């Protein structure tokens, strides 16, 4: 019966189309979005758009302690408006990052055209995501509330000495974690909550 057959064909076509739509890749959701931004991203945001070259140059050429950087960032809020939107944790994260990484070893030839996300050295978030998930999920790291000594102690354990981070990078990662770890478990995405350790 041709009528039935064509109705079947139509049904089959609709089913395939529906399946294809279902199988189409959903927009990527970044499961690590909950891990707070580090100094690289915060600084790249502060440098985005039309910002005064003298402030950019002063920052990438500056050498200060973290406490001094906090004051410096406050003083530049009008010139670099993204700095106004930093909360206390972000301001300290950025100040610690600047104390570690400035003056920039390889400043870009033309700061106005620099792709800051790529030019700037890794921050604590980058290091945690790149180096702290090989043996256990990031949750083991990012939910802990610890002192700097305790963080450095963990990284110095036999289970962690082989990780390819220099002492300076370990120090910078510890600074990031003191301020940004201790994330309550209910803010960690379900899929990262349990059963992720392979050690
Ligand atoms: C080479 C494998 C490996 C990598 C990579 C790794 N860990 Fe671990 N981690 C372990 C093992 C094994 C344990 C459990 C045994 C122990 O605590 O030594 C552990 C446990 C921990 C714990 C809980 C116990 C403790 O000692 O405090 C923390 C916190 C931790 N890791 C932090 C980190 C951080 C930060 C990084 C990234 C710098 C990292 N881990 C990367 C192997 C690893």
mmCIF file of C-alpha atoms and ligand atoms in Angstrom:
data_model
loop_
_atom_site.group_PDB
_atom_site.id
_atom_site.type_symbol
_atom_site.label_atom_id
_atom_site.label_comp_id
_atom_site.label_asym_id
_atom_site.label_seq_id
_atom_site.Cartn_x
_atom_site.Cartn_y
_atom_site.Cartn_z
ATOM 1 C CA UNK A 1 0.000 0.000 0.000
ATOM 2 C CA UNK A 2 1.814 3.077 -1.266
ATOM 3 C CA UNK A 3 -0.011 5.438 1.097
ATOM 4 C CA UNK A 4 1.167 3.522 4.170
ATOM 5 C CA UNK A 5 4.653 3.224 2.779
ATOM 6 C CA UNK A 6 4.941 6.952 2.181
ATOM 7 C CA UNK A 7 3.549 7.668 5.630
ATOM 8 C CA UNK A 8 6.156 5.314 7.019
ATOM 9 C CA UNK A 9 8.848 7.078 5.007
ATOM 10 C CA UNK A 10 7.689 10.380 6.397
ATOM 11 C CA UNK A 11 7.745 8.993 9.916
ATOM 12 C CA UNK A 12 11.213 7.544 9.412
ATOM 13 C CA UNK A 13 12.449 10.820 8.016
ATOM 14 C CA UNK A 14 11.020 12.766 10.952
ATOM 15 C CA UNK A 15 12.546 10.308 13.407
ATOM 16 C CA UNK A 16 15.965 10.592 11.786
ATOM 17 C CA UNK A 17 15.764 14.364 11.716
ATOM 18 C CA UNK A 18 14.794 14.410 15.394
ATOM 19 C CA UNK A 19 17.673 12.085 16.250
ATOM 20 C CA UNK A 20 20.115 14.186 14.272
ATOM 21 C CA UNK A 21 18.979 17.308 16.097
ATOM 22 C CA UNK A 22 19.345 15.477 19.395
ATOM 23 C CA UNK A 23 22.845 14.276 18.516
ATOM 24 C CA UNK A 24 24.038 17.718 17.413
ATOM 25 C CA UNK A 25 26.678 18.952 19.839
ATOM 26 C CA UNK A 26 25.192 20.982 22.644
ATOM 27 C CA UNK A 27 26.990 24.259 23.392
ATOM 28 C CA UNK A 28 30.033 23.369 25.537
ATOM 29 C CA UNK A 29 29.510 23.996 29.218
ATOM 30 C CA UNK A 30 32.768 24.460 31.076
ATOM 31 C CA UNK A 31 32.571 22.197 34.099
ATOM 32 C CA UNK A 32 35.507 24.063 35.706
ATOM 33 C CA UNK A 33 33.849 27.450 35.542
ATOM 34 C CA UNK A 34 33.372 27.360 39.325
ATOM 35 C CA UNK A 35 37.140 27.496 39.904
ATOM 36 C CA UNK A 36 37.819 31.214 40.529
ATOM 37 C CA UNK A 37 39.717 33.250 37.966
ATOM 38 C CA UNK A 38 43.435 33.650 38.540
ATOM 39 C CA UNK A 39 45.744 36.614 38.056
ATOM 40 C CA UNK A 40 46.351 35.978 34.342
ATOM 41 C CA UNK A 41 42.670 36.305 33.483
ATOM 42 C CA UNK A 42 42.041 39.160 35.913
ATOM 43 C CA UNK A 43 44.937 41.157 34.490
ATOM 44 C CA UNK A 44 43.995 40.389 30.871
ATOM 45 C CA UNK A 45 40.514 41.758 31.645
ATOM 46 C CA UNK A 46 41.970 44.880 33.236
ATOM 47 C CA UNK A 47 44.068 45.471 30.096
ATOM 48 C CA UNK A 48 41.191 44.831 27.654
ATOM 49 C CA UNK A 49 39.803 47.658 25.532
ATOM 50 C CA UNK A 50 41.201 51.156 25.264
ATOM 51 C CA UNK A 51 43.237 51.631 28.404
ATOM 52 C CA UNK A 52 46.065 54.120 29.022
ATOM 53 C CA UNK A 53 49.387 52.725 27.772
ATOM 54 C CA UNK A 54 51.271 54.324 30.668
ATOM 55 C CA UNK A 55 49.314 52.305 33.246
ATOM 56 C CA UNK A 56 49.837 49.100 31.311
ATOM 57 C CA UNK A 57 53.558 49.813 31.048
ATOM 58 C CA UNK A 58 53.823 50.730 34.724
ATOM 59 C CA UNK A 59 52.192 47.451 35.735
ATOM 60 C CA UNK A 60 54.138 45.116 33.459
ATOM 61 C CA UNK A 61 57.372 46.882 34.401
ATOM 62 C CA UNK A 62 56.595 47.201 38.124
ATOM 63 C CA UNK A 63 58.208 45.402 41.027
ATOM 64 C CA UNK A 64 56.264 45.443 44.301
ATOM 65 C CA UNK A 65 55.194 43.254 47.171
ATOM 66 C CA UNK A 66 51.646 41.950 47.163
ATOM 67 C CA UNK A 67 50.591 44.551 49.762
ATOM 68 C CA UNK A 68 52.064 47.350 47.649
ATOM 69 C CA UNK A 69 50.307 46.004 44.544
ATOM 70 C CA UNK A 70 46.960 46.145 46.349
ATOM 71 C CA UNK A 71 47.465 49.882 46.899
ATOM 72 C CA UNK A 72 48.745 50.321 43.343
ATOM 73 C CA UNK A 73 45.668 48.588 41.892
ATOM 74 C CA UNK A 74 43.366 50.775 43.979
ATOM 75 C CA UNK A 75 45.129 53.883 42.677
ATOM 76 C CA UNK A 76 44.628 52.768 39.060
ATOM 77 C CA UNK A 77 40.892 52.057 39.252
ATOM 78 C CA UNK A 78 39.942 55.120 37.229
ATOM 79 C CA UNK A 79 42.453 54.376 34.496
ATOM 80 C CA UNK A 80 41.611 50.663 34.362
ATOM 81 C CA UNK A 81 37.888 50.416 35.217
ATOM 82 C CA UNK A 82 37.857 46.591 35.355
ATOM 83 C CA UNK A 83 39.881 46.916 38.570
ATOM 84 C CA UNK A 84 36.896 48.602 40.240
ATOM 85 C CA UNK A 85 34.853 45.453 39.848
ATOM 86 C CA UNK A 86 37.320 43.204 41.686
ATOM 87 C CA UNK A 87 36.148 41.833 45.005
ATOM 88 C CA UNK A 88 38.663 41.479 47.869
ATOM 89 C CA UNK A 89 39.639 37.929 46.967
ATOM 90 C CA UNK A 90 40.173 38.822 43.330
ATOM 91 C CA UNK A 91 42.203 41.903 44.238
ATOM 92 C CA UNK A 92 44.457 39.823 46.476
ATOM 93 C CA UNK A 93 44.728 37.093 43.840
ATOM 94 C CA UNK A 94 45.793 39.661 41.264
ATOM 95 C CA UNK A 95 48.197 41.393 43.670
ATOM 96 C CA UNK A 96 49.859 38.065 44.545
ATOM 97 C CA UNK A 97 50.110 37.252 40.833
ATOM 98 C CA UNK A 98 51.726 40.611 40.080
ATOM 99 C CA UNK A 99 54.186 40.238 42.973
ATOM 100 C CA UNK A 100 55.285 36.892 41.505
ATOM 101 C CA UNK A 101 55.308 37.704 37.794
ATOM 102 C CA UNK A 102 56.172 41.391 37.390
ATOM 103 C CA UNK A 103 58.228 42.883 35.912
ATOM 104 C CA UNK A 104 57.239 40.762 32.932
ATOM 105 C CA UNK A 105 60.267 38.825 31.691
ATOM 106 C CA UNK A 106 59.238 39.162 28.039
ATOM 107 C CA UNK A 107 57.091 42.271 27.629
ATOM 108 C CA UNK A 108 55.286 42.485 24.265
ATOM 109 C CA UNK A 109 56.795 44.880 21.720
ATOM 110 C CA UNK A 110 53.493 46.754 21.348
ATOM 111 C CA UNK A 111 51.383 46.430 24.515
ATOM 112 C CA UNK A 112 48.369 47.960 22.727
ATOM 113 C CA UNK A 113 48.225 44.979 20.374
ATOM 114 C CA UNK A 114 49.163 42.258 22.854
ATOM 115 C CA UNK A 115 47.000 39.184 23.302
ATOM 116 C CA UNK A 116 47.289 39.296 27.098
ATOM 117 C CA UNK A 117 45.620 35.949 27.701
ATOM 118 C CA UNK A 118 48.548 34.365 25.866
ATOM 119 C CA UNK A 119 51.361 36.769 26.775
ATOM 120 C CA UNK A 120 50.898 36.523 30.547
ATOM 121 C CA UNK A 121 52.437 33.642 32.540
ATOM 122 C CA UNK A 122 50.293 30.844 34.000
ATOM 123 C CA UNK A 123 48.323 31.714 37.109
ATOM 124 C CA UNK A 124 47.296 29.534 40.050
ATOM 125 C CA UNK A 125 44.072 28.443 38.390
ATOM 126 C CA UNK A 126 45.955 27.404 35.243
ATOM 127 C CA UNK A 127 48.419 25.417 37.325
ATOM 128 C CA UNK A 128 45.723 23.727 39.401
ATOM 129 C CA UNK A 129 43.786 22.696 36.281
ATOM 130 C CA UNK A 130 46.903 21.609 34.361
ATOM 131 C CA UNK A 131 48.899 19.896 37.101
ATOM 132 C CA UNK A 132 46.519 18.806 39.857
ATOM 133 C CA UNK A 133 44.066 16.503 38.082
ATOM 134 C CA UNK A 134 46.333 13.701 36.870
ATOM 135 C CA UNK A 135 45.840 11.474 39.911
ATOM 136 C CA UNK A 136 42.706 12.795 41.606
ATOM 137 C CA UNK A 137 39.877 15.148 40.735
ATOM 138 C CA UNK A 138 40.369 18.860 41.239
ATOM 139 C CA UNK A 139 37.843 18.668 44.101
ATOM 140 C CA UNK A 140 40.525 17.138 46.369
ATOM 141 C CA UNK A 141 42.423 20.398 45.909
ATOM 142 C CA UNK A 142 39.876 23.140 45.530
ATOM 143 C CA UNK A 143 37.707 22.300 48.556
ATOM 144 C CA UNK A 144 40.555 22.392 51.112
ATOM 145 C CA UNK A 145 40.948 25.267 53.545
ATOM 146 C CA UNK A 146 44.671 25.434 54.344
ATOM 147 C CA UNK A 147 47.545 27.619 55.335
ATOM 148 C CA UNK A 148 50.382 28.283 52.941
ATOM 149 C CA UNK A 149 52.693 25.986 54.906
ATOM 150 C CA UNK A 150 50.150 23.186 54.632
ATOM 151 C CA UNK A 151 49.781 23.669 50.860
ATOM 152 C CA UNK A 152 53.524 23.659 50.348
ATOM 153 C CA UNK A 153 53.737 20.624 52.643
ATOM 154 C CA UNK A 154 51.274 18.664 50.491
ATOM 155 C CA UNK A 155 53.133 19.602 47.330
ATOM 156 C CA UNK A 156 56.384 18.470 48.940
ATOM 157 C CA UNK A 157 55.054 14.987 49.857
ATOM 158 C CA UNK A 158 56.521 11.993 47.981
ATOM 159 C CA UNK A 159 53.184 11.691 46.146
ATOM 160 C CA UNK A 160 53.644 15.197 44.741
ATOM 161 C CA UNK A 161 57.359 15.917 44.324
ATOM 162 C CA UNK A 162 57.410 14.605 40.745
ATOM 163 C CA UNK A 163 54.948 17.263 39.558
ATOM 164 C CA UNK A 164 56.706 19.524 37.082
ATOM 165 C CA UNK A 165 56.251 22.839 38.828
ATOM 166 C CA UNK A 166 59.238 24.919 39.933
ATOM 167 C CA UNK A 167 59.527 26.025 43.574
ATOM 168 C CA UNK A 168 58.453 29.525 42.469
ATOM 169 C CA UNK A 169 55.386 28.105 40.710
ATOM 170 C CA UNK A 170 54.494 25.993 43.753
ATOM 171 C CA UNK A 171 54.704 29.111 45.864
ATOM 172 C CA UNK A 172 52.426 30.993 43.436
ATOM 173 C CA UNK A 173 49.962 28.090 43.318
ATOM 174 C CA UNK A 174 49.880 27.996 47.137
ATOM 175 C CA UNK A 175 49.139 31.751 47.205
ATOM 176 C CA UNK A 176 46.234 31.235 44.808
ATOM 177 C CA UNK A 177 44.870 28.298 46.790
ATOM 178 C CA UNK A 178 44.973 30.057 50.187
ATOM 179 C CA UNK A 179 42.655 32.720 48.786
ATOM 180 C CA UNK A 180 40.543 30.732 46.317
ATOM 181 C CA UNK A 181 40.261 27.142 47.562
ATOM 182 C CA UNK A 182 37.942 26.192 50.435
ATOM 183 C CA UNK A 183 35.073 26.117 47.928
ATOM 184 C CA UNK A 184 31.995 24.556 49.598
ATOM 185 C CA UNK A 185 31.198 21.146 48.101
ATOM 186 C CA UNK A 186 27.700 22.252 47.041
ATOM 187 C CA UNK A 187 29.297 24.730 44.647
ATOM 188 C CA UNK A 188 31.255 21.949 42.967
ATOM 189 C CA UNK A 189 29.466 20.419 39.938
ATOM 190 C CA UNK A 190 27.938 16.992 40.750
ATOM 191 C CA UNK A 191 30.190 15.119 38.350
ATOM 192 C CA UNK A 192 33.262 16.346 40.216
ATOM 193 C CA UNK A 193 32.034 15.520 43.712
ATOM 194 C CA UNK A 194 32.859 11.885 44.377
ATOM 195 C CA UNK A 195 34.741 8.846 43.178
ATOM 196 C CA UNK A 196 37.299 10.790 41.200
ATOM 197 C CA UNK A 197 40.473 9.712 42.966
ATOM 198 C CA UNK A 198 42.457 6.945 41.337
ATOM 199 C CA UNK A 199 45.210 6.703 43.946
HETATM 200 C C1 LIG B 1 51.313 12.164 40.548
HETATM 201 C C2 LIG B 1 49.977 12.082 41.063
HETATM 202 C C3 LIG B 1 49.400 13.325 41.738
HETATM 203 C C4 LIG B 1 49.272 14.572 41.182
HETATM 204 C C5 LIG B 1 49.636 15.035 39.793
HETATM 205 C C6 LIG B 1 48.670 15.403 42.220
HETATM 206 N N1 LIG B 1 48.398 14.666 43.328
HETATM 207 FE FE1 LIG B 1 47.527 15.305 45.036
HETATM 208 N N2 LIG B 1 47.516 13.417 45.761
HETATM 209 C C7 LIG B 1 48.148 12.335 45.182
HETATM 210 C C8 LIG B 1 48.055 11.196 46.060
HETATM 211 C C9 LIG B 1 48.651 9.822 45.783
HETATM 212 C C10 LIG B 1 47.325 11.610 47.203
HETATM 213 C C11 LIG B 1 46.950 10.782 48.448
HETATM 214 C C12 LIG B 1 48.147 10.410 49.241
HETATM 215 C C13 LIG B 1 48.850 11.575 49.827
HETATM 216 O O1 LIG B 1 48.201 12.436 50.420
HETATM 217 O O2 LIG B 1 50.069 11.645 49.659
HETATM 218 C C14 LIG B 1 47.009 13.024 46.975
HETATM 219 C C15 LIG B 1 46.311 13.817 47.857
HETATM 220 C C16 LIG B 1 46.188 15.184 47.772
HETATM 221 C C17 LIG B 1 45.572 16.020 48.762
HETATM 222 C C18 LIG B 1 44.891 15.547 50.050
HETATM 223 C C19 LIG B 1 45.886 14.985 51.024
HETATM 224 C C20 LIG B 1 46.941 15.961 51.463
HETATM 225 O O3 LIG B 1 48.098 15.571 51.542
HETATM 226 O O4 LIG B 1 46.633 17.107 51.738
HETATM 227 C C21 LIG B 1 45.713 17.315 48.343
HETATM 228 C C22 LIG B 1 45.242 18.578 49.047
HETATM 229 C C23 LIG B 1 46.400 17.277 47.073
HETATM 230 N N3 LIG B 1 46.656 15.969 46.731
HETATM 231 C C24 LIG B 1 46.755 18.391 46.339
HETATM 232 C C25 LIG B 1 47.324 18.341 45.068
HETATM 233 C C26 LIG B 1 47.724 19.520 44.302
HETATM 234 C C27 LIG B 1 47.632 20.962 44.785
HETATM 235 C C28 LIG B 1 48.186 19.063 43.104
HETATM 236 C C29 LIG B 1 48.750 19.881 41.955
HETATM 237 C C30 LIG B 1 49.918 20.658 42.259
HETATM 238 C C31 LIG B 1 48.089 17.605 43.128
HETATM 239 N N4 LIG B 1 47.583 17.213 44.335
HETATM 240 C C32 LIG B 1 48.461 16.779 42.083
HETATM 241 C C33 LIG B 1 48.764 12.328 43.953
HETATM 242 C C34 LIG B 1 48.838 13.386 43.082
#
